[in-house]
Short mmCIF file of C-alpha atoms and ligand atoms in Angstrom, two decimals:
data_model
loop_
_atom_site.label_atom_id
_atom_site.label_comp_id
_atom_site.label_asym_id
_atom_site.label_seq_id
_atom_site.Cartn_x
_atom_site.Cartn_y
_atom_site.Cartn_z
CA UNK W 1 -71.59 55.25 -5.03
CA UNK W 2 -70.80 56.51 -8.50
CA UNK W 3 -74.42 56.34 -9.66
CA UNK W 4 -76.08 59.71 -9.87
CA UNK W 5 -79.73 59.74 -8.86
CA UNK W 6 -80.42 63.48 -8.98
CA UNK W 7 -78.80 66.32 -10.87
CA UNK W 8 -79.67 69.97 -10.43
CA UNK W 9 -78.40 72.05 -13.35
CA UNK W 10 -78.16 75.83 -13.01
CA UNK W 11 -81.37 76.18 -11.04
CA UNK W 12 -82.62 79.73 -10.49
CA UNK W 13 -85.80 80.73 -8.66
CA UNK W 14 -87.22 84.23 -8.33
CA UNK W 15 -90.07 85.51 -6.19
CA UNK W 16 -91.43 88.77 -7.62
CA UNK W 17 -88.02 89.56 -9.05
CA UNK W 18 -86.14 88.58 -5.87
CA UNK W 19 -83.48 85.96 -6.67
CA UNK W 20 -83.99 83.32 -3.98
CA UNK W 21 -81.88 80.68 -5.78
CA UNK W 22 -79.22 81.52 -8.35
CA UNK W 23 -77.57 79.05 -10.70
CA UNK W 24 -77.40 76.17 -8.29
CA UNK W 25 -75.90 72.96 -9.66
CA UNK W 26 -75.17 69.78 -7.74
CA UNK W 27 -75.63 66.05 -8.02
CA UNK W 28 -76.63 63.43 -5.52
CA UNK W 29 -75.42 59.85 -5.74
CA UNK W 30 -77.37 56.72 -4.97
CA UNK W 31 -77.10 55.96 -1.27
CA UNK W 32 -75.81 59.41 -0.42
CA UNK W 33 -76.80 61.27 2.75
CA UNK W 34 -76.41 64.91 1.68
CA UNK W 35 -76.94 67.93 3.87
CA UNK W 36 -77.91 71.41 2.67
CA UNK W 37 -76.77 73.96 5.22
CA UNK W 38 -76.48 77.73 5.33
CA UNK W 39 -77.90 80.84 7.00
CA UNK W 40 -81.60 81.68 7.17
CA UNK W 41 -82.97 82.68 3.79
CA UNK W 42 -80.12 80.96 1.88
CA UNK W 43 -82.58 79.11 -0.36
CA UNK W 44 -82.43 75.62 1.17
CA UNK W 45 -86.18 75.03 1.51
CA UNK W 46 -86.77 76.61 -1.91
CA UNK W 47 -84.41 74.06 -3.46
CA UNK W 48 -86.33 71.18 -1.88
CA UNK W 49 -89.52 72.78 -3.24
CA UNK W 50 -87.97 72.77 -6.72
CA UNK W 51 -86.94 69.10 -6.48
CA UNK W 52 -90.42 67.98 -5.41
CA UNK W 53 -92.11 70.14 -8.05
CA UNK W 54 -93.83 72.55 -5.66
CA UNK W 55 -91.95 75.50 -7.16
CA UNK W 56 -90.92 75.75 -10.80
CA UNK W 57 -87.54 77.43 -11.41
CA UNK W 58 -87.21 80.28 -13.91
CA UNK W 59 -84.29 78.43 -15.43
CA UNK W 60 -82.36 75.20 -15.03
CA UNK W 61 -83.11 71.50 -15.11
CA UNK W 62 -83.88 68.79 -12.59
CA UNK W 63 -82.78 65.33 -13.74
CA UNK W 64 -83.97 62.36 -11.69
CA UNK W 65 -82.91 58.82 -12.61
CA UNK W 66 -81.75 60.12 -15.98
CA UNK W 67 -85.00 61.93 -16.88
CA UNK W 68 -85.80 65.61 -16.86
CA UNK W 69 -88.66 66.01 -14.36
CA UNK W 70 -88.98 69.78 -14.60
CA UNK W 71 -92.40 69.67 -16.24
CA UNK W 72 -93.86 67.04 -13.94
CA UNK W 73 -96.50 67.89 -11.36
CA UNK W 74 -95.94 67.38 -7.65
CA UNK W 75 -98.01 64.15 -7.42
CA UNK W 76 -96.26 62.71 -10.49
CA UNK W 77 -92.90 63.37 -8.87
CA UNK W 78 -94.02 61.50 -5.73
CA UNK W 79 -95.08 58.60 -7.93
CA UNK W 80 -91.71 58.33 -9.65
CA UNK W 81 -89.91 58.05 -6.32
CA UNK W 82 -89.23 61.35 -4.57
CA UNK W 83 -90.72 61.64 -1.08
CA UNK W 84 -90.85 64.76 1.04
CA UNK W 85 -90.98 64.99 4.78
CA UNK W 86 -92.29 68.24 6.18
CA UNK W 87 -91.42 69.68 9.56
CA UNK W 88 -94.83 68.97 11.09
CA UNK W 89 -95.41 65.23 10.81
CA UNK W 90 -98.45 64.39 8.71
CA UNK W 91 -99.61 61.26 10.48
CA UNK W 92 -103.17 60.30 11.36
CA UNK W 93 -103.16 60.79 15.11
CA UNK W 94 -106.30 58.75 15.80
CA UNK W 95 -105.06 55.69 13.87
CA UNK W 96 -102.50 53.23 15.18
CA UNK W 97 -98.95 53.22 13.94
CA UNK W 98 -99.64 50.04 12.01
CA UNK W 99 -102.74 51.54 10.37
CA UNK W 100 -100.77 54.63 9.37
CA UNK W 101 -98.24 52.31 7.74
CA UNK W 102 -100.98 50.44 5.88
CA UNK W 103 -102.28 53.71 4.47
CA UNK W 104 -98.81 54.76 3.40
CA UNK W 105 -98.22 51.38 1.75
CA UNK W 106 -101.27 51.69 -0.48
CA UNK W 107 -102.19 55.38 -0.72
CA UNK W 108 -104.48 54.78 -3.70
CA UNK W 109 -106.81 52.44 -1.80
CA UNK W 110 -109.60 54.05 0.16
CA UNK W 111 -109.19 54.33 3.91
CA UNK W 112 -111.68 51.53 4.53
CA UNK W 113 -110.09 49.30 1.90
CA UNK W 114 -106.56 49.68 3.14
CA UNK W 115 -107.56 49.07 6.75
CA UNK W 116 -110.00 46.21 6.25
CA UNK W 117 -109.04 44.39 3.08
CA UNK W 118 -106.92 41.27 3.50
CA UNK W 119 -103.29 42.18 3.73
CA UNK W 120 -100.86 40.37 1.56
CA UNK W 121 -97.87 38.73 3.18
CA UNK W 122 -95.46 41.00 1.35
CA UNK W 123 -97.15 44.13 2.75
CA UNK W 124 -97.10 42.78 6.31
CA UNK W 125 -93.44 41.78 6.11
CA UNK W 126 -92.39 45.09 4.62
CA UNK W 127 -94.27 47.13 7.22
CA UNK W 128 -92.90 45.07 10.10
CA UNK W 129 -89.32 45.28 8.84
CA UNK W 130 -89.52 49.07 8.62
CA UNK W 131 -91.16 49.36 12.04
CA UNK W 132 -88.21 47.47 13.52
CA UNK W 133 -85.76 49.73 11.67
CA UNK W 134 -87.47 52.85 13.05
CA UNK W 135 -87.77 51.46 16.62
CA UNK W 136 -91.57 51.54 16.44
CA UNK W 137 -92.34 47.82 16.36
CA UNK W 138 -93.14 47.68 20.09
CA UNK W 139 -95.67 50.50 19.67
CA UNK W 140 -97.39 49.37 16.50
CA UNK W 141 -100.86 49.05 18.05
CA UNK W 142 -100.73 52.40 19.84
CA UNK W 143 -102.46 55.41 18.33
CA UNK W 144 -100.03 57.78 16.65
CA UNK W 145 -101.35 60.69 18.72
CA UNK W 146 -99.84 59.11 21.84
CA UNK W 147 -96.29 59.08 20.45
CA UNK W 148 -93.54 61.47 21.49
CA UNK W 149 -92.51 64.23 19.07
CA UNK W 150 -89.46 62.21 18.01
CA UNK W 151 -91.44 59.01 17.49
CA UNK W 152 -93.96 60.86 15.32
CA UNK W 153 -91.08 62.04 13.14
CA UNK W 154 -89.80 58.45 12.88
CA UNK W 155 -93.27 57.25 11.98
CA UNK W 156 -93.37 59.73 9.15
CA UNK W 157 -89.96 58.54 7.97
CA UNK W 158 -91.24 54.94 8.25
CA UNK W 159 -94.27 55.88 6.15
CA UNK W 160 -91.99 57.35 3.50
CA UNK W 161 -89.81 54.23 3.53
CA UNK W 162 -92.72 51.85 3.02
CA UNK W 163 -93.62 53.56 -0.25
CA UNK W 164 -90.25 52.57 -1.69
CA UNK W 165 -89.04 56.03 -2.70
CA UNK W 166 -85.54 56.41 -4.21
CA UNK W 167 -84.94 59.87 -2.82
CA UNK W 168 -86.19 61.45 0.40
CA UNK W 169 -86.16 65.18 1.11
CA UNK W 170 -86.26 66.29 4.73
CA UNK W 171 -86.48 69.83 6.02
CA UNK W 172 -85.04 70.20 9.53
CA UNK W 173 -86.07 66.73 10.71
CA UNK W 174 -84.52 67.06 14.18
CA UNK W 175 -85.94 70.49 15.05
CA UNK W 176 -87.49 70.28 18.51
CA UNK W 177 -85.77 66.99 19.40
CA UNK W 178 -83.45 66.42 22.35
CA UNK W 179 -79.89 65.15 21.80
CA UNK W 180 -80.73 61.46 22.26
CA UNK W 181 -83.63 61.59 19.80
CA UNK W 182 -81.51 63.62 17.40
CA UNK W 183 -78.72 61.02 17.47
CA UNK W 184 -81.20 58.22 16.98
CA UNK W 185 -82.66 60.05 13.99
CA UNK W 186 -79.16 60.36 12.53
CA UNK W 187 -78.59 56.62 12.89
CA UNK W 188 -81.95 56.04 11.26
CA UNK W 189 -81.10 58.30 8.32
CA UNK W 190 -77.79 56.46 7.85
CA UNK W 191 -79.74 53.23 7.70
CA UNK W 192 -82.31 54.76 5.31
CA UNK W 193 -79.52 55.92 3.00
CA UNK W 194 -78.50 52.29 2.42
CA UNK W 195 -81.56 51.85 0.23
CA UNK W 196 -82.50 55.39 -0.69
CA UNK W 197 -80.68 58.69 -1.20
CA UNK W 198 -81.50 61.40 1.33
CA UNK W 199 -81.22 65.19 1.23
CA UNK W 200 -81.51 66.84 4.64
CA UNK W 201 -81.76 70.56 5.32
CA UNK W 202 -80.43 71.20 8.80
CA UNK W 203 -79.13 73.89 11.14
CA UNK W 204 -78.01 71.56 13.94
CA UNK W 205 -74.28 71.47 13.20
CA UNK W 206 -73.46 68.71 15.67
CA UNK W 207 -75.98 66.56 13.83
CA UNK W 208 -74.53 67.49 10.44
CA UNK W 209 -70.96 66.78 11.61
CA UNK W 210 -71.93 63.37 12.94
CA UNK W 211 -73.94 62.08 10.02
CA UNK W 212 -73.29 63.89 6.72
CA UNK W 213 -71.51 62.16 3.84
CA UNK W 214 -71.30 65.45 2.05
CA UNK W 215 -72.50 68.98 2.55
CA UNK W 216 -73.66 71.75 0.25
CA UNK W 217 -73.37 75.20 1.80
CA UNK W 218 -75.83 77.73 0.42
CA UNK W 219 -75.59 81.46 0.92
CA UNK W 220 -77.86 84.09 -0.60
CA UNK W 221 -79.23 81.59 -3.08
CA UNK W 222 -75.85 80.37 -4.34
CA UNK W 223 -73.63 77.38 -3.63
CA UNK W 224 -70.81 78.74 -1.50
CA UNK W 225 -68.97 75.48 -1.09
CA UNK W 226 -69.56 71.74 -1.39
CA UNK W 227 -67.72 68.65 -0.22
CA UNK W 228 -67.08 66.40 2.77
CA UNK W 229 -67.85 68.00 6.14
CA UNK W 230 -64.15 68.17 7.17
CA UNK W 231 -63.40 70.24 4.09
CA UNK W 232 -66.47 72.46 4.29
CA UNK W 233 -66.12 73.32 7.97
CA UNK W 234 -62.54 74.56 7.43
CA UNK W 235 -63.43 76.76 4.47
CA UNK W 236 -62.91 80.39 5.59
CA UNK W 237 -65.94 81.58 3.57
CA UNK W 238 -68.19 79.08 5.32
CA UNK W 239 -66.82 80.04 8.72
CA UNK W 240 -67.41 83.69 7.95
CA UNK W 241 -71.01 83.50 6.73
CA UNK W 242 -72.32 80.58 8.73
CA UNK W 243 -70.25 78.45 11.05
CA UNK W 244 -68.70 81.32 12.98
CA UNK W 245 -72.17 82.41 14.00
CA UNK W 246 -73.24 78.79 14.53
CA UNK W 247 -70.40 78.14 16.96
CA UNK W 248 -71.42 81.14 19.05
CA UNK W 249 -74.94 79.75 19.17
CA UNK W 250 -73.61 76.29 20.11
CA UNK W 251 -71.57 77.80 22.92
CA UNK W 252 -74.59 79.72 24.24
CA UNK W 253 -76.62 76.54 24.31
CA UNK W 254 -74.11 74.61 26.41
N1 LIG B 301 -93.11 82.06 -1.47
C1 LIG B 301 -92.19 83.02 -1.33
N2 LIG B 301 -92.43 84.28 -1.74
C2 LIG B 301 -91.50 85.25 -1.62
N3 LIG B 301 -90.27 85.04 -1.10
C3 LIG B 301 -89.98 83.81 -0.68
C4 LIG B 301 -90.92 82.74 -0.76
N4 LIG B 301 -90.32 81.61 -0.26
C5 LIG B 301 -89.10 81.97 0.13
N5 LIG B 301 -88.88 83.28 -0.11
C6 LIG B 301 -87.62 84.01 0.12
O1 LIG B 301 -86.60 83.31 -0.55
C7 LIG B 301 -85.41 83.26 0.24
C8 LIG B 301 -85.01 81.82 0.47
O2 LIG B 301 -85.95 81.23 1.35
P1 LIG B 301 -85.85 79.75 1.89
O3 LIG B 301 -87.09 79.50 2.66
O4 LIG B 301 -85.54 78.84 0.76
O5 LIG B 301 -84.59 79.86 2.86
P2 LIG B 301 -83.96 78.75 3.83
O6 LIG B 301 -82.53 78.59 3.43
O7 LIG B 301 -84.82 77.54 3.84
O8 LIG B 301 -84.01 79.50 5.24
P3 LIG B 301 -84.30 78.94 6.72
O9 LIG B 301 -83.01 78.36 7.21
O10 LIG B 301 -84.67 80.16 7.47
O11 LIG B 301 -85.42 77.95 6.63
C9 LIG B 301 -85.72 84.04 1.52
O12 LIG B 301 -85.26 85.35 1.35
C10 LIG B 301 -87.22 83.99 1.60
O13 LIG B 301 -87.74 85.13 2.27
MG1 LIG B 302 -86.00 76.62 5.28
#
């Protein structure tokens, strides 16, 4: 730690005059597993959209690896090392897991080229290593459409890893997963964070408690509180606007 990979400086976003994000500043270190939490409409997804260039803020700066990336387009931001995982996995269901990985490894090749050209040793080794990491190695010749919901999510994470991004953004990656799959995803994200910083937006508080290095709590577009989970979950403001309600929901679910 101690090496900042991403800095958000006074980011504000408005939608038709509505202030969805207001003066948000934070920085993410290399190898950090950061969670953005907070009530519905707090601005969490909007912030991820700003980082990946999908939404341009009305003010503020986004500094990635020391460079201001505010003016870059979405595809340029992907190319310099920021990957985004959406809630619905974007995998090719009729291709095998391995073929999906080949496509992710060389997105600029055509489909036919990446599937039929001779693979270099480096590509094969990298893909296989990541498939082991994501518990998909035993399924590599199965079509992605046959995977469970959780496995599809892991495949998408695997596809992001093979591209060698430095920062991954994930919006509610464990939504729709059972506890066992959720815990496995957390272990996977911890592993991912060894080589790549990760920002996760999540409502599942048990998941956040188990795996977060640090947490940013957003409320009505502003940073309410930020720090290690132990500190954040005891902050009376956080309990009032978010965790109090979350605990009731947890209790109802048990
Ligand atoms: N494209 C848009 N146009 C207008 N308003 C928007 C748009 N996107 C988001 N908003 C509004 O901005 C606010 C922040 O939305 P955002 O999706 O970032 O919240 P969130 O923290 O991700 O919430 P959730 O936990 O429900 O996903 C909300 O009030 C939302 O209605
Ligand atoms: Mg959201």
